[in-house]
Coordinates of C-alpha atoms in Angstrom, one line a residue:
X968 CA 28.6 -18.9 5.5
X969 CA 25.3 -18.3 7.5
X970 CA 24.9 -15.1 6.0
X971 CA 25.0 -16.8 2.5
X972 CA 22.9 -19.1 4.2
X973 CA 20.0 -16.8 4.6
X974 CA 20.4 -14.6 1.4
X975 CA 19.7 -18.1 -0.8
X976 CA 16.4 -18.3 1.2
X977 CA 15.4 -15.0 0.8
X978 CA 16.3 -15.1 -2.6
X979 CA 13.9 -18.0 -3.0
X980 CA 11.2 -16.6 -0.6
X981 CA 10.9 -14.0 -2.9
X982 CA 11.4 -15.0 -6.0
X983 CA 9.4 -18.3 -5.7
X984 CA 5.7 -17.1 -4.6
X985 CA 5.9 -13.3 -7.0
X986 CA 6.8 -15.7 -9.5
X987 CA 3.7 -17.9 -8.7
X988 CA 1.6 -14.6 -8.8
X989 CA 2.8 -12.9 -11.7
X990 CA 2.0 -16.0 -13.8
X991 CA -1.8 -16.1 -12.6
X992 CA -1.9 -12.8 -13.9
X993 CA -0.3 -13.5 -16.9
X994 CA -1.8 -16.7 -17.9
X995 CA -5.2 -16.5 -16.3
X996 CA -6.8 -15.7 -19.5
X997 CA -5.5 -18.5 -22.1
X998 CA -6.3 -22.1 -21.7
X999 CA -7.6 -24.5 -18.5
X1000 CA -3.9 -25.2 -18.0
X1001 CA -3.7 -22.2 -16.1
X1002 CA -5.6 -24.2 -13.6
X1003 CA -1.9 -26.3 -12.7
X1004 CA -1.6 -22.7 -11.1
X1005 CA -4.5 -23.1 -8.8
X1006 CA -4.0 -26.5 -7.8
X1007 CA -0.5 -26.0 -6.8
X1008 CA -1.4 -23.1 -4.4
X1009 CA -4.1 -25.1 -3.0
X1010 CA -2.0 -28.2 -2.3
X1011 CA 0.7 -26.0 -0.6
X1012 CA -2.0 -24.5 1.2
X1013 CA -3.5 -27.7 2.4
X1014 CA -0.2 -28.9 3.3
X1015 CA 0.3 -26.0 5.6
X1016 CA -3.2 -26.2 7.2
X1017 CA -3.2 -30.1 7.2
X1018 CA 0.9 -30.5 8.9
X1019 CA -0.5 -27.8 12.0
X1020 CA -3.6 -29.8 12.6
X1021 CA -2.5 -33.1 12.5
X1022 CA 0.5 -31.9 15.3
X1023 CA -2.5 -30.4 17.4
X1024 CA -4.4 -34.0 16.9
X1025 CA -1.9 -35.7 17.9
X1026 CA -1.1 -33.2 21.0
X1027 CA -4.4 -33.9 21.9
X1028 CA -4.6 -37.5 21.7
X1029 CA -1.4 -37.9 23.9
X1030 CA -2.8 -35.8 26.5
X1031 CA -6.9 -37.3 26.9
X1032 CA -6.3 -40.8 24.8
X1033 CA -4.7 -43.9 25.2
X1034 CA -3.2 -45.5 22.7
X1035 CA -4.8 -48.0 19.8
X1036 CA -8.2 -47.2 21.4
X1037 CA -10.9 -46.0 18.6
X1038 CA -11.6 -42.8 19.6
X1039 CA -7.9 -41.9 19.4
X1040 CA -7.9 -43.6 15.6
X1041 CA -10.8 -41.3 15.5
X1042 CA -9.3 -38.2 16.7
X1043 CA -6.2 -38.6 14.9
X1044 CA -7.7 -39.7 11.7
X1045 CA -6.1 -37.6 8.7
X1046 CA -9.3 -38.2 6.2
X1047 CA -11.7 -35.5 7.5
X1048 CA -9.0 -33.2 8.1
X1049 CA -8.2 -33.0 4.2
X1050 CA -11.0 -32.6 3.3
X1051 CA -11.9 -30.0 4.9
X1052 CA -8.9 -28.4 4.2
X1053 CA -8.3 -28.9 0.8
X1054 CA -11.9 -27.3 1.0
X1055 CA -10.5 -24.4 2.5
X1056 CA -7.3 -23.9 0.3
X1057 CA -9.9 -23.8 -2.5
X1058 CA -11.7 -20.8 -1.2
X1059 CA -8.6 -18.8 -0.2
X1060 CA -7.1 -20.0 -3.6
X1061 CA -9.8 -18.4 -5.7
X1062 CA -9.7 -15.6 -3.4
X1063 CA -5.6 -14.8 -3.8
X1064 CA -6.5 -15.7 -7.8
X1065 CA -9.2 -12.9 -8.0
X1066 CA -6.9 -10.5 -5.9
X1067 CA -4.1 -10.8 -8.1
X1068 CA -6.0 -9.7 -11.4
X1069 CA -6.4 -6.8 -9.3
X1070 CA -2.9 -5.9 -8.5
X1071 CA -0.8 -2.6 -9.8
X1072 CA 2.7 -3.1 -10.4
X1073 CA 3.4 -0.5 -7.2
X1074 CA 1.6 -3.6 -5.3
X1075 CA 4.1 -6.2 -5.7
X1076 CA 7.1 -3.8 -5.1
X1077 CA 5.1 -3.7 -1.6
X1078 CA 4.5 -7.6 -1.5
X1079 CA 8.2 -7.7 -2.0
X1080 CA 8.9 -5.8 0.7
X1081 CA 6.3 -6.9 2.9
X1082 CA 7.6 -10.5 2.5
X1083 CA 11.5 -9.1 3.8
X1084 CA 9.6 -8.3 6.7
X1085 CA 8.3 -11.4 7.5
X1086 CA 11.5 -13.6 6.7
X1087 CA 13.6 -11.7 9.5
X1088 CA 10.4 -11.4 11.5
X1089 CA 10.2 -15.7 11.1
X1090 CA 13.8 -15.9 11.5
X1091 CA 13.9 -13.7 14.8
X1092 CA 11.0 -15.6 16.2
X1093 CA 12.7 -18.7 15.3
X1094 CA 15.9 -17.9 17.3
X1095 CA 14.0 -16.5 20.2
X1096 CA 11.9 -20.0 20.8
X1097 CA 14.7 -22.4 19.9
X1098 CA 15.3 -22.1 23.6
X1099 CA 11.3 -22.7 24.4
X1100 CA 9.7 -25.1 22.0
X1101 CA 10.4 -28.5 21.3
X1102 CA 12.3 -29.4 18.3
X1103 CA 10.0 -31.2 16.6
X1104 CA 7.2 -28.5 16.9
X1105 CA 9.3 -25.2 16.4
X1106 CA 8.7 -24.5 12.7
X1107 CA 5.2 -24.7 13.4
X1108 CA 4.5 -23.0 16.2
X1109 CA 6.9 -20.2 14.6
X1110 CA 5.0 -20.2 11.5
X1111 CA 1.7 -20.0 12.9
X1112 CA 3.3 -16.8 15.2
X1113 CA 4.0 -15.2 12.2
X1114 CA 1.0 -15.5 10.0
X1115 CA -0.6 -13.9 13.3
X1116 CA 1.3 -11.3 13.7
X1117 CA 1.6 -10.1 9.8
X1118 CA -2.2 -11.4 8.5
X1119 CA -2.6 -8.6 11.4
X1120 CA -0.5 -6.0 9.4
X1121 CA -1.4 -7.2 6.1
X1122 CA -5.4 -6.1 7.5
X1123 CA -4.5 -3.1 8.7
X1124 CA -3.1 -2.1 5.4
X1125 CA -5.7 -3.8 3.0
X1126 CA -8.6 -1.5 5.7
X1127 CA -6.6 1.5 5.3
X1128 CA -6.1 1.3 1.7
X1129 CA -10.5 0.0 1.1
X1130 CA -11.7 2.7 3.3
X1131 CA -9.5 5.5 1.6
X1132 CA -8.5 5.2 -1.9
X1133 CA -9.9 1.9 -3.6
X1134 CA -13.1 2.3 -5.9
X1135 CA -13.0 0.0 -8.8
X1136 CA -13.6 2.0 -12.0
X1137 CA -17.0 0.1 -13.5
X1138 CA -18.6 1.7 -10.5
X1139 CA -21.6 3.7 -11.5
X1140 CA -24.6 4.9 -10.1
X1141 CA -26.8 2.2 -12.6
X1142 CA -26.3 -1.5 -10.5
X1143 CA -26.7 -3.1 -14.0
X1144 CA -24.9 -1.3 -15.9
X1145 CA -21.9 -1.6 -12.9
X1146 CA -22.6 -4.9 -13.5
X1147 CA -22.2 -5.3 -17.2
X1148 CA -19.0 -3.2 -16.9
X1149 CA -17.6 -5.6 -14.0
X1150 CA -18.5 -9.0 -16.1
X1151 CA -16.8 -7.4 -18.9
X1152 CA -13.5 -6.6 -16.7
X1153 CA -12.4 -10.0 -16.4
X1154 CA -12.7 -12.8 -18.4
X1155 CA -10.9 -16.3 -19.2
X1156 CA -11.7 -18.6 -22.4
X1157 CA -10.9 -21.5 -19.6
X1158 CA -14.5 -21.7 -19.0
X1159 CA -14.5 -22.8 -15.9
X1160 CA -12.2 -19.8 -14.3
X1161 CA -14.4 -17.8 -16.4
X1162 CA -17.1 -18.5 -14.9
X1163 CA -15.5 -18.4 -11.0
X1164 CA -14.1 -14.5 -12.3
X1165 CA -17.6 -13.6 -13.4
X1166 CA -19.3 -14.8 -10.0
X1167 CA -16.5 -12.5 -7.7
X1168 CA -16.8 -9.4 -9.5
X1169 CA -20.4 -9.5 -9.5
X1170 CA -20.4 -10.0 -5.6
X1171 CA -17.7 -7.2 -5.6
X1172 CA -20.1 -5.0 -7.5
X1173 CA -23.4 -5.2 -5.4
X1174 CA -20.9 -4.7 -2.4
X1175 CA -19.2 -1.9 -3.5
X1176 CA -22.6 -0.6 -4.9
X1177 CA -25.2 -1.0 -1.8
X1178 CA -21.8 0.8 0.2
X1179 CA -21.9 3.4 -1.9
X1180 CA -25.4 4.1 -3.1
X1181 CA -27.0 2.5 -0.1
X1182 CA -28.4 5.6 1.7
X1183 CA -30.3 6.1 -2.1
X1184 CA -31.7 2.2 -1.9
X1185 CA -31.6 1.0 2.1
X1186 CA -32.3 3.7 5.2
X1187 CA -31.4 1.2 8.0
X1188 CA -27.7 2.0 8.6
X1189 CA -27.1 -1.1 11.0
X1190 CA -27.9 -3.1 7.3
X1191 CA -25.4 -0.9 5.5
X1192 CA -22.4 -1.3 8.3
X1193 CA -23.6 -4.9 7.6
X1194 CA -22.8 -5.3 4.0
X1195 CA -19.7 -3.9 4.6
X1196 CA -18.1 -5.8 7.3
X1197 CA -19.0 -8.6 4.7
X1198 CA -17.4 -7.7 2.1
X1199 CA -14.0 -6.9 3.8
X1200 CA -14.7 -9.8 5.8
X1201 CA -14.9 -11.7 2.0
X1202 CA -11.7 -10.4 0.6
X1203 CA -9.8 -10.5 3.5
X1204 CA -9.5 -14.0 3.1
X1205 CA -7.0 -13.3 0.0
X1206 CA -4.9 -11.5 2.4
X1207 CA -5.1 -14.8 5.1
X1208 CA -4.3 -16.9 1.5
X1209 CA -1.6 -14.9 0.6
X1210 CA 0.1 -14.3 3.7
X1211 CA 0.2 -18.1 4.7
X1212 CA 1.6 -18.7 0.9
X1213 CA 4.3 -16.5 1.7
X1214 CA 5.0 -18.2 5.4
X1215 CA 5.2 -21.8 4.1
X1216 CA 7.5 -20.9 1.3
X1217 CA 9.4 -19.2 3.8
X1218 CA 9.3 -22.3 6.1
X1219 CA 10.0 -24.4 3.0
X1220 CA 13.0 -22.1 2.4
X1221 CA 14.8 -23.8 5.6
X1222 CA 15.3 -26.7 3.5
X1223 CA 17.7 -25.3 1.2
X1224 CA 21.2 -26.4 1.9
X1225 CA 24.4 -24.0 2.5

C-alpha cells in the first residue's frame, strides 16, 4: 500500500511540472493567454518562498519578541514579504520561461530523471529528520535541504555543459548581425512576452559575444572573467527556478491520498 503510495506521487511529480514546461514551449508563441502559464509558476513559486519565510518570521519573533507588541506585528507582517517575493518568482519565472525555449528533447529525458533523484533524495531526507524536526516544520526544513543539495548538482551540470558544448547558433563574429539573428530566434505575437524574449536573447548575445570575441574588443582579462561569471550568474537563476518548481510539487505531492 505505501509502495502505491509513493508511485502515485511520483507519477504526479513528474508528470505535473514536464507538463507545465512542455506547454510554455508549445504555447509561448500564440496569444497573451499563454501568460496563465507564467502566473501560475510564479504563484507556486511565491507560495514556496512566502510559507519558508513567514515560519522563519515567526521563529524569530518567539525567540526576541513578545507578543502583540508592534515590532512583532512588524516583524511578522506578511505584506512586505509578498511582495518581495512575488517580485522574485517573476524573475526566476521569466528565467525558467526563456530556458525552456531553449530545451532539446534529450533535456527533459534528463529533467525526468533528475527529478527521480530528487523525490527519493526528499523522501530519504524526510525519513531521516522525522526523528529530529518538529512536526510542524519538517516539510520545510526538508524542502529547503533538498533544493540545496540538488540546485548544487543542477549547477554543476548547467557549468559543465556552458563551458564545454553550448554555443547558440546566431553566434557570429558581427555583434549586430548576432544580434539580428538572436531577435529573430524567438518571438511571440503576445506582445508583451515578445518583448520580455527579445530583451533575454539580446543580453544572451552581447554575453556570449564579449566571451567569445572579447580578446578582439577588451584586453583587461579581470573584465572578461567578469562578464562571464555574470552571465552564468544570470541564467543560473532558471536552474534555482526550476529546481524549487520541481521541490514544491514534490512537497505538494504528499497531499495526495493512498
Amino acid at each position: 500500500m505505501k509502495t502505491l503510495y509513493l508511485f502515485k506521487q511520483l507519477i504526479f511529480s513528474i508528470s505535473f511540472p514536464i507538463s507545465i514546461l512542455l506547454l510554455i514551449k508549445l504555447t509561448y508563441s500564440y496569444n497573451c493567454y499563454f501568460l496563465l502559464i507564467p502566473l501560475f509558476i510564479t504563484l507556486f513559486l511565491t507560495y514556496s518562498f512566502f510559507q519558508k519565510r513567514m515560519r522563519e518570521k515567526h521563529c524569530f519573533k518567539s525567540c526576541y519578541f513578545k507578543d502583540n507588541t508592534i515590532l512583532a506585528k512588524i516583524v511578522i507582517s506578511p505584506y512586505l514579504t509578498a511582495i518581495f517575493y512575488i517580485f522574485l518568482s517573476c524573475i526566476y519565472t521569466i528565467s525558467i520561461i526563456y530556458s525552456v525555449l531553449s530545451f532539446k528533447w534529450y533535456f527533459y529525458i534528463f529533467l525526468v530523471l533528475f527529478i527521480i533523484f530528487i523525490f527519493f533524495l526528499y523522501n530519504k531526507l524526510s525519513s531521516l529528520f522525522s526523528n529530529i524536526v518538529k512536526e510542524d516544520y519538517l516539510d520545510i526544513f526538508t524542502k529547503e535541504i533538498t533544493i540545496k543539495i540538488s540546485s548544487l548538482i543542477l549547477f554543476i551540470i548547467f557549468l559543465f555543459y556552458t563551458l564545454n558544448s553550448f554555443e547558440p547558433s546566431y553566434l557570429s563574429n558581427n555583434l549586430e548581425e548576432s544580434l539580428q539573428l538572436a531577435t529573430n530566434s524567438l518571438s511571440s505575437n503576445c506582445q508583451y512576452l515578445d518583448f520580455i524574449l527579445r530583451l533575454k536573447v539580446e543580453l544572451d548575445t552581447y554575453f556570449w559575444y564579449f566571451t567569445k570575441y572579447g580578446s578582439q574588443i577588451v584586453d583587461n582579462s579581470y573584465l572578461k572573467t567578469t562578464i562571464w561569471i555574470l552571465f552564468i550568474f544570470i541564467n543560473t537563476l532558471s536552474i534555482i527556478g526550476i529546481n524549487r518548481f520541481f521541490i514544491q510539487t514534490i512537497s505538494f505531492s504528499k497531499k495526495i491520498k493512498g
